[in-house]
Amino acid sequence: MKNSLLLLPLLLLGVWGFAQSKTGSILLKNGTVLTVTKGTLQNTDVLIVNGKFTQIGKNIVAPAGTKVVDVTGKYVMPGIIDAHSHIAIDAVNEGTAPVTSEVWVGDALDPLDISIYRALAGGITSVHTMHGSANAIGGQCETIKLRYGAYNPEDLRMEGAPRTIKFALGENPMRSHGEGRGIQPRTRMGVEQVIRKAFADARDYDAAWAKYNAEKAANPRALQPVYNRRLETVADILKGNIIVHCHSYRADEIYMLLNVCRDFGVKKLCFQHVNEGFKVAPELAAFGAGASVFADWWAYKFEVYYSTAYNAAILTRNGVVTSINSDDAELMRHLYHEAAKSQHFGGLSDDEALALITINPAKQLGVENRIGSIEVGKEGDVAVFDQHPLSVYAIPQLTIVDGIIRFDRQNDKKDMRLEVDPAQPIPAFNMENYEHVDRCMQGTEDLWYYLFENEKH
Amino acid sequence: MRNKSGFLILFMLLAATALSAQVAKPRKGTFALTNATIETITNGAQKGTLLIQNGKIAAMGASVTIPAGAETFDCSGLTIYPGMIDGGSSVGLSEVSSISLTVDNDEIGDITPQMEALTAVNPNGAAIPVTRVSGVTTTLVVPQNGLLPGTAALINLVGYTPDQMYAGAKVMAMNFPSAGRRGFFDQRSEEDIKKEVERNQKAMNEVFDQAALFARIDSAAQKDPSLKKDFNPEMQALAKVVRGELPLMIEVNSAEDIKAAIKWVAERKLKRVIFSGVAEGWRVAEEIAKAGIPVITGPVLALPTRASDPYDAPYANPGLMHKAGVKVALRTSSAENARRLPYNAGFAAAYGMGREAALRAVTIVPAQIFGVDKEMGSLEVGKDATLFVSTGDPFETKTLIKYLFIDGYLVPIDSRHIQLYNEFLNRATGVEK
């Protein structure tokens, strides 16, 4: 107890220096570089200066003072991107209404979450941390970089990344609102109408403001519409300023949202989970919608009972921009392995499989010009493995974010918490996540308890 | 006319062939797997032929005589492994885990040892073909929750009735009163948890006292038929544990709970005990080894149990216990994700267990723990023909299973996931109406 109290300031001091700068410089010497977009380069150096890739080639000479790491025999790939996660936030669901577009998980960032470090130890560098799926139109999400060591929540944000918002179809909004609260939606019909109404209201709201703005100079008595952040946000979706990421499972509901979005001119659309995306892959491709899927999770609820682990392969072969995500703090620790499953289930090539966790999720988040591949000019996010990352035996060795080493297996301190509660030097044993639970429903525990615990005992 | 009927017969034959091709069923026969690499597990790797006859491995090696009429599979470049055994799952017991009416592993009541997992196995559950085509041929299906949720059964993932699937081993499942939390939805206070643990430990001791007494009365009644016996299925089931007829498999995970369980097992003088779960086994590996209690651990692909733990503790756990001298088998503890068993083993291998020990941990070791190592768990002449032929290391993600045999049956490489792939990869109709 006393010891841990003494350790606390030391621990804080230790990570302070680490957290000072957001970008760094590093030269990785003589690795096998899996660029993802420009092929595989043998015995190649990668130079990152001030957080950006500046040179990729042989015999690169680093500027004086640059940290040099020999990666002979190791594999260097772009930092892995998880397009669906709920880590590093204090709140997941504002499950109080079928439309809650006014809320934003970016207001609840938690830089101390140990899940950030655990994800880094799986080669992850960027994460789309999302609102939950209790509502047909949920809250806005945040694309973050795993700058573990930072204490300021602001330091997690990927500055300038496009805004995104969570939508949800099917069982979760039906259960939260229809079953849980006796209001629409209780069916997939209701889900469609909730979204159509929100879009229509937002269009009217936007028109009212446009009208007011046009006439206010000439008419000082023009009536200003009441500000409504909920509708303001939905209006931003209609204007193409926000990418929709929609929790979905069944083919019919996916197809429904394609039609709704088409009717309202919404083009930036990526489906999440989308277990039955394979059934409407040609429709998804024709629309240009993305699909962010699980590698092989299924049967945990009825709407994923008719799934196939070949989903990613079918979608890819049909021309849909596809990623593999985790939606789970455990699964995100081995997304490289999840991507490899697309080789078992559907025979994707190495580059196709790696694209599922790098350049493709980057496209879905609108940041493909910044991250997702090893190319000069892009941000210096890298994961280094001892073996090919698609091998089950591969162990992540080094994870670099913006040129700064954030995980190093050789210097892993075992206890990597940033914050130690002096009253509880050893945190309680907690068998979390032993079986799959729908993380998207986090924040609706009362309902969860009601549905599962009471029922069983 | 004759021609016409001839065509008709030909057509019907073709239709029948097409139909039987559509519905591939497991079938028995004499099968010769030639030119293979044979990973025996117990006797190293061999080159040659493996012959399956009457459901057993009839011969194996470089100089096998292939009987006339045997169906031959050229396995050049391929490797034969014994079927993998999942040391704990709900395959066939749980169909859709969020829909309680499809979940048959969790009966009401705290002390229900008479519940038989085997009874509720659905031989046609969708997860069964999905699991077996990954090389997982055999699994222990385990009742869940409460102190004594029921009797677990080892099943092969082929058959039309539970008895056809039964693989000859049962164990009594028990959940050691735990001081841990069950998940993020577990909002009990520390004090409430402590009280519950004490209450549960008292109940546990009472029920085992009763079982010991029942066993004595029952033994006396067997000698003297005039002694009346009440219908007491709970005690009848537990008496088998007291007498050592049935192993007791104790689910225990936190370090404190493991130590308490070791002490309790010694005090009770229980002979045939298995620990399952054992998530923090790495903390007390020496103690477990000293107690000589075998362990079924997993899933390996799991989160650390404490925020302060090394990130790779769950991956390293099987290896650390193995190195300390514990007999370690692996499990998925899952229903629909049981096909991830080889990947769990792969991670255990990479993070310290080594490939050979990890391979044993999903084959011969669980077979030994369940007492069926004379029938399965390795490739040896006389053992059940439960094996698969793969393109390589079954833990490696991209490896494919080419042929699958369970209990002598040639099982088609087919499942709903594969059927959906075949139907939807190139969908017949496009985007036009």
PDB file of N, CA and C in Angstrom, chain A residues 205-262:
ATOM      1  N   TYR A 205     -36.100  21.958 -41.103  1.00  0.00           N
ATOM      2  CA  TYR A 205     -35.357  22.815 -40.169  1.00  0.00           C
ATOM      3  C   TYR A 205     -34.314  23.637 -40.915  1.00  0.00           C
ATOM      4  N   ASP A 206     -33.617  22.948 -41.795  1.00  0.00           N
ATOM      5  CA  ASP A 206     -32.575  23.616 -42.560  1.00  0.00           C
ATOM      6  C   ASP A 206     -33.175  24.671 -43.485  1.00  0.00           C
ATOM      7  N   ALA A 207     -34.322  24.337 -44.076  1.00  0.00           N
ATOM      8  CA  ALA A 207     -34.997  25.290 -44.980  1.00  0.00           C
ATOM      9  C   ALA A 207     -35.447  26.518 -44.189  1.00  0.00           C
ATOM     10  N   ALA A 208     -35.941  26.297 -42.973  1.00  0.00           N
ATOM     11  CA  ALA A 208     -36.406  27.414 -42.141  1.00  0.00           C
ATOM     12  C   ALA A 208     -35.244  28.358 -41.833  1.00  0.00           C
ATOM     13  N   TRP A 209     -34.085  27.771 -41.532  1.00  0.00           N
ATOM     14  CA  TRP A 209     -32.906  28.606 -41.260  1.00  0.00           C
ATOM     15  C   TRP A 209     -32.436  29.326 -42.523  1.00  0.00           C
ATOM     16  N   ALA A 210     -32.479  28.622 -43.631  1.00  0.00           N
ATOM     17  CA  ALA A 210     -32.045  29.232 -44.898  1.00  0.00           C
ATOM     18  C   ALA A 210     -32.934  30.426 -45.220  1.00  0.00           C
ATOM     19  N   LYS A 211     -34.223  30.222 -44.999  1.00  0.00           N
ATOM     20  CA  LYS A 211     -35.194  31.288 -45.272  1.00  0.00           C
ATOM     21  C   LYS A 211     -34.901  32.478 -44.351  1.00  0.00           C
ATOM     22  N   TYR A 212     -34.702  32.177 -43.082  1.00  0.00           N
ATOM     23  CA  TYR A 212     -34.432  33.235 -42.103  1.00  0.00           C
ATOM     24  C   TYR A 212     -33.147  33.995 -42.462  1.00  0.00           C
ATOM     25  N   ASN A 213     -32.112  33.234 -42.779  1.00  0.00           N
ATOM     26  CA  ASN A 213     -30.817  33.864 -43.091  1.00  0.00           C
ATOM     27  C   ASN A 213     -30.922  34.751 -44.327  1.00  0.00           C
ATOM     28  N   ALA A 214     -31.777  34.302 -45.287  1.00  0.00           N
ATOM     29  CA  ALA A 214     -31.917  35.064 -46.524  1.00  0.00           C
ATOM     30  C   ALA A 214     -32.672  36.375 -46.281  1.00  0.00           C
ATOM     31  N   GLU A 215     -33.619  36.355 -45.366  1.00  0.00           N
ATOM     32  CA  GLU A 215     -34.461  37.544 -45.226  1.00  0.00           C
ATOM     33  C   GLU A 215     -34.111  38.416 -44.021  1.00  0.00           C
ATOM     34  N   LYS A 216     -33.202  37.932 -43.160  1.00  0.00           N
ATOM     35  CA  LYS A 216     -32.988  38.694 -41.920  1.00  0.00           C
ATOM     36  C   LYS A 216     -32.381  40.077 -42.143  1.00  0.00           C
ATOM     37  N   ALA A 217     -31.566  40.213 -43.214  1.00  0.00           N
ATOM     38  CA  ALA A 217     -30.950  41.512 -43.472  1.00  0.00           C
ATOM     39  C   ALA A 217     -32.005  42.525 -43.890  1.00  0.00           C
ATOM     40  N   ALA A 218     -32.918  42.085 -44.774  1.00  0.00           N
ATOM     41  CA  ALA A 218     -33.948  42.977 -45.293  1.00  0.00           C
ATOM     42  C   ALA A 218     -35.088  43.171 -44.292  1.00  0.00           C
ATOM     43  N   ASN A 219     -35.324  42.134 -43.489  1.00  0.00           N
ATOM     44  CA  ASN A 219     -36.475  42.174 -42.592  1.00  0.00           C
ATOM     45  C   ASN A 219     -36.040  41.967 -41.145  1.00  0.00           C
ATOM     46  N   PRO A 220     -35.832  43.029 -40.421  1.00  0.00           N
ATOM     47  CA  PRO A 220     -35.370  42.885 -39.042  1.00  0.00           C
ATOM     48  C   PRO A 220     -36.380  42.166 -38.162  1.00  0.00           C
ATOM     49  N   ARG A 221     -37.603  42.033 -38.620  1.00  0.00           N
ATOM     50  CA  ARG A 221     -38.614  41.357 -37.812  1.00  0.00           C
ATOM     51  C   ARG A 221     -38.751  39.879 -38.171  1.00  0.00           C
ATOM     52  N   ALA A 222     -37.875  39.403 -39.052  1.00  0.00           N
ATOM     53  CA  ALA A 222     -37.914  37.983 -39.433  1.00  0.00           C
ATOM     54  C   ALA A 222     -37.737  37.120 -38.177  1.00  0.00           C
ATOM     55  N   LEU A 223     -38.490  36.035 -38.113  1.00  0.00           N
ATOM     56  CA  LEU A 223     -38.481  35.206 -36.902  1.00  0.00           C
ATOM     57  C   LEU A 223     -37.390  34.148 -36.997  1.00  0.00           C
ATOM     58  N   GLN A 224     -36.496  34.180 -36.045  1.00  0.00           N
ATOM     59  CA  GLN A 224     -35.399  33.200 -36.040  1.00  0.00           C
ATOM     60  C   GLN A 224     -35.931  31.846 -35.570  1.00  0.00           C
ATOM     61  N   PRO A 225     -35.644  30.781 -36.331  1.00  0.00           N
ATOM     62  CA  PRO A 225     -36.099  29.456 -35.871  1.00  0.00           C
ATOM     63  C   PRO A 225     -35.411  29.083 -34.558  1.00  0.00           C
ATOM     64  N   VAL A 226     -36.047  28.206 -33.786  1.00  0.00           N
ATOM     65  CA  VAL A 226     -35.458  27.752 -32.522  1.00  0.00           C
ATOM     66  C   VAL A 226     -34.287  26.827 -32.830  1.00  0.00           C
ATOM     67  N   TYR A 227     -33.153  27.102 -32.234  1.00  0.00           N
ATOM     68  CA  TYR A 227     -31.972  26.253 -32.471  1.00  0.00           C
ATOM     69  C   TYR A 227     -32.225  24.852 -31.913  1.00  0.00           C
ATOM     70  N   ASN A 228     -31.879  23.842 -32.693  1.00  0.00           N
ATOM     71  CA  ASN A 228     -32.118  22.455 -32.287  1.00  0.00           C
ATOM     72  C   ASN A 228     -30.927  21.632 -32.747  1.00  0.00           C
ATOM     73  N   ARG A 229     -30.073  21.299 -31.803  1.00  0.00           N
ATOM     74  CA  ARG A 229     -28.835  20.625 -32.187  1.00  0.00           C
ATOM     75  C   ARG A 229     -29.091  19.243 -32.784  1.00  0.00           C
ATOM     76  N   ARG A 230     -30.168  18.612 -32.312  1.00  0.00           N
ATOM     77  CA  ARG A 230     -30.514  17.294 -32.858  1.00  0.00           C
ATOM     78  C   ARG A 230     -30.727  17.398 -34.367  1.00  0.00           C
ATOM     79  N   LEU A 231     -31.605  18.356 -34.763  1.00  0.00           N
ATOM     80  CA  LEU A 231     -31.923  18.496 -36.189  1.00  0.00           C
ATOM     81  C   LEU A 231     -30.768  19.122 -36.966  1.00  0.00           C
ATOM     82  N   GLU A 232     -30.052  19.994 -36.307  1.00  0.00           N
ATOM     83  CA  GLU A 232     -28.874  20.616 -36.928  1.00  0.00           C
ATOM     84  C   GLU A 232     -27.898  19.519 -37.389  1.00  0.00           C
ATOM     85  N   THR A 233     -27.713  18.518 -36.503  1.00  0.00           N
ATOM     86  CA  THR A 233     -26.783  17.436 -36.828  1.00  0.00           C
ATOM     87  C   THR A 233     -27.311  16.601 -37.993  1.00  0.00           C
ATOM     88  N   VAL A 234     -28.608  16.280 -37.942  1.00  0.00           N
ATOM     89  CA  VAL A 234     -29.164  15.481 -39.037  1.00  0.00           C
ATOM     90  C   VAL A 234     -29.082  16.268 -40.353  1.00  0.00           C
ATOM     91  N   ALA A 235     -29.290  17.567 -40.256  1.00  0.00           N
ATOM     92  CA  ALA A 235     -29.170  18.408 -41.466  1.00  0.00           C
ATOM     93  C   ALA A 235     -27.745  18.345 -42.033  1.00  0.00           C
ATOM     94  N   ASP A 236     -26.786  18.283 -41.127  1.00  0.00           N
ATOM     95  CA  ASP A 236     -25.391  18.142 -41.577  1.00  0.00           C
ATOM     96  C   ASP A 236     -25.171  16.815 -42.309  1.00  0.00           C
ATOM     97  N   ILE A 237     -25.895  15.778 -41.882  1.00  0.00           N
ATOM     98  CA  ILE A 237     -25.813  14.490 -42.594  1.00  0.00           C
ATOM     99  C   ILE A 237     -26.331  14.687 -44.025  1.00  0.00           C
ATOM    100  N   LEU A 238     -27.486  15.362 -44.136  1.00  0.00           N
ATOM    101  CA  LEU A 238     -28.106  15.558 -45.456  1.00  0.00           C
ATOM    102  C   LEU A 238     -27.200  16.383 -46.369  1.00  0.00           C
ATOM    103  N   LYS A 239     -26.414  17.270 -45.758  1.00  0.00           N
ATOM    104  CA  LYS A 239     -25.504  18.107 -46.561  1.00  0.00           C
ATOM    105  C   LYS A 239     -24.208  17.380 -46.908  1.00  0.00           C
ATOM    106  N   GLY A 240     -24.054  16.180 -46.381  1.00  0.00           N
ATOM    107  CA  GLY A 240     -22.841  15.419 -46.696  1.00  0.00           C
ATOM    108  C   GLY A 240     -21.661  15.757 -45.804  1.00  0.00           C
ATOM    109  N   ASN A 241     -21.931  16.418 -44.681  1.00  0.00           N
ATOM    110  CA  ASN A 241     -20.837  16.792 -43.780  1.00  0.00           C
ATOM    111  C   ASN A 241     -20.520  15.715 -42.737  1.00  0.00           C
ATOM    112  N   ILE A 242     -21.354  14.722 -42.653  1.00  0.00           N
ATOM    113  CA  ILE A 242     -21.155  13.671 -41.645  1.00  0.00           C
ATOM    114  C   ILE A 242     -21.308  12.314 -42.332  1.00  0.00           C
ATOM    115  N   ILE A 243     -20.390  11.394 -42.050  1.00  0.00           N
ATOM    116  CA  ILE A 243     -20.496  10.042 -42.611  1.00  0.00           C
ATOM    117  C   ILE A 243     -21.382   9.204 -41.694  1.00  0.00           C
ATOM    118  N   VAL A 244     -22.378   8.543 -42.284  1.00  0.00           N
ATOM    119  CA  VAL A 244     -23.264   7.680 -41.501  1.00  0.00           C
ATOM    120  C   VAL A 244     -22.612   6.295 -41.349  1.00  0.00           C
ATOM    121  N   HIS A 245     -22.493   5.834 -40.108  1.00  0.00           N
ATOM    122  CA  HIS A 245     -22.042   4.464 -39.843  1.00  0.00           C
ATOM    123  C   HIS A 245     -23.190   3.730 -39.175  1.00  0.00           C
ATOM    124  N   CYS A 246     -23.770   2.797 -39.897  1.00  0.00           N
ATOM    125  CA  CYS A 246     -25.030   2.212 -39.443  1.00  0.00           C
ATOM    126  C   CYS A 246     -24.905   0.766 -38.996  1.00  0.00           C
ATOM    127  N   HIS A 247     -25.155   0.568 -37.709  1.00  0.00           N
ATOM    128  CA  HIS A 247     -25.281  -0.774 -37.128  1.00  0.00           C
ATOM    129  C   HIS A 247     -26.438  -1.482 -37.834  1.00  0.00           C
ATOM    130  N   SER A 248     -26.192  -2.642 -38.380  1.00  0.00           N
ATOM    131  CA  SER A 248     -27.213  -3.332 -39.169  1.00  0.00           C
ATOM    132  C   SER A 248     -26.847  -4.802 -39.248  1.00  0.00           C
ATOM    133  N   TYR A 249     -27.816  -5.636 -39.483  1.00  0.00           N
ATOM    134  CA  TYR A 249     -27.524  -7.064 -39.636  1.00  0.00           C
ATOM    135  C   TYR A 249     -28.222  -7.660 -40.856  1.00  0.00           C
ATOM    136  N   ARG A 250     -29.554  -7.500 -40.898  1.00  0.00           N
ATOM    137  CA  ARG A 250     -30.287  -8.227 -41.916  1.00  0.00           C
ATOM    138  C   ARG A 250     -30.276  -7.514 -43.265  1.00  0.00           C
ATOM    139  N   ALA A 251     -30.343  -8.336 -44.317  1.00  0.00           N
ATOM    140  CA  ALA A 251     -30.272  -7.798 -45.679  1.00  0.00           C
ATOM    141  C   ALA A 251     -31.406  -6.819 -45.945  1.00  0.00           C
ATOM    142  N   ASP A 252     -32.610  -7.132 -45.459  1.00  0.00           N
ATOM    143  CA  ASP A 252     -33.759  -6.267 -45.750  1.00  0.00           C
ATOM    144  C   ASP A 252     -33.583  -4.880 -45.152  1.00  0.00           C
ATOM    145  N   GLU A 253     -33.045  -4.816 -43.919  1.00  0.00           N
ATOM    146  CA  GLU A 253     -32.904  -3.499 -43.282  1.00  0.00           C
ATOM    147  C   GLU A 253     -31.747  -2.710 -43.912  1.00  0.00           C
ATOM    148  N   ILE A 254     -30.739  -3.426 -44.374  1.00  0.00           N
ATOM    149  CA  ILE A 254     -29.639  -2.760 -45.082  1.00  0.00           C
ATOM    150  C   ILE A 254     -30.175  -2.130 -46.366  1.00  0.00           C
ATOM    151  N   TYR A 255     -30.957  -2.927 -47.067  1.00  0.00           N
ATOM    152  CA  TYR A 255     -31.550  -2.466 -48.324  1.00  0.00           C
ATOM    153  C   TYR A 255     -32.472  -1.279 -48.073  1.00  0.00           C
ATOM    154  N   MET A 256     -33.226  -1.335 -46.969  1.00  0.00           N
ATOM    155  CA  MET A 256     -34.115  -0.231 -46.597  1.00  0.00           C
ATOM    156  C   MET A 256     -33.330   1.075 -46.471  1.00  0.00           C
ATOM    157  N   LEU A 257     -32.212   1.023 -45.734  1.00  0.00           N
ATOM    158  CA  LEU A 257     -31.478   2.271 -45.497  1.00  0.00           C
ATOM    159  C   LEU A 257     -30.850   2.814 -46.788  1.00  0.00           C
ATOM    160  N   LEU A 258     -30.462   1.880 -47.674  1.00  0.00           N
ATOM    161  CA  LEU A 258     -29.971   2.343 -48.982  1.00  0.00           C
ATOM    162  C   LEU A 258     -31.045   3.177 -49.663  1.00  0.00           C
ATOM    163  N   ASN A 259     -32.290   2.678 -49.622  1.00  0.00           N
ATOM    164  CA  ASN A 259     -33.391   3.401 -50.269  1.00  0.00           C
ATOM    165  C   ASN A 259     -33.664   4.737 -49.585  1.00  0.00           C
ATOM    166  N   VAL A 260     -33.665   4.747 -48.255  1.00  0.00           N
ATOM    167  CA  VAL A 260     -33.930   5.993 -47.522  1.00  0.00           C
ATOM    168  C   VAL A 260     -32.849   7.016 -47.853  1.00  0.00           C
ATOM    169  N   CYS A 261     -31.605   6.583 -47.819  1.00  0.00           N
ATOM    170  CA  CYS A 261     -30.504   7.510 -48.093  1.00  0.00           C
ATOM    171  C   CYS A 261     -30.569   8.034 -49.528  1.00  0.00           C
ATOM    172  N   ARG A 262     -30.932   7.151 -50.433  1.00  0.00           N
ATOM    173  CA  ARG A 262     -31.051   7.574 -51.836  1.00  0.00           C
ATOM    174  C   ARG A 262     -32.135   8.652 -51.954  1.00  0.00           C
TER     175      ARG A 262
END
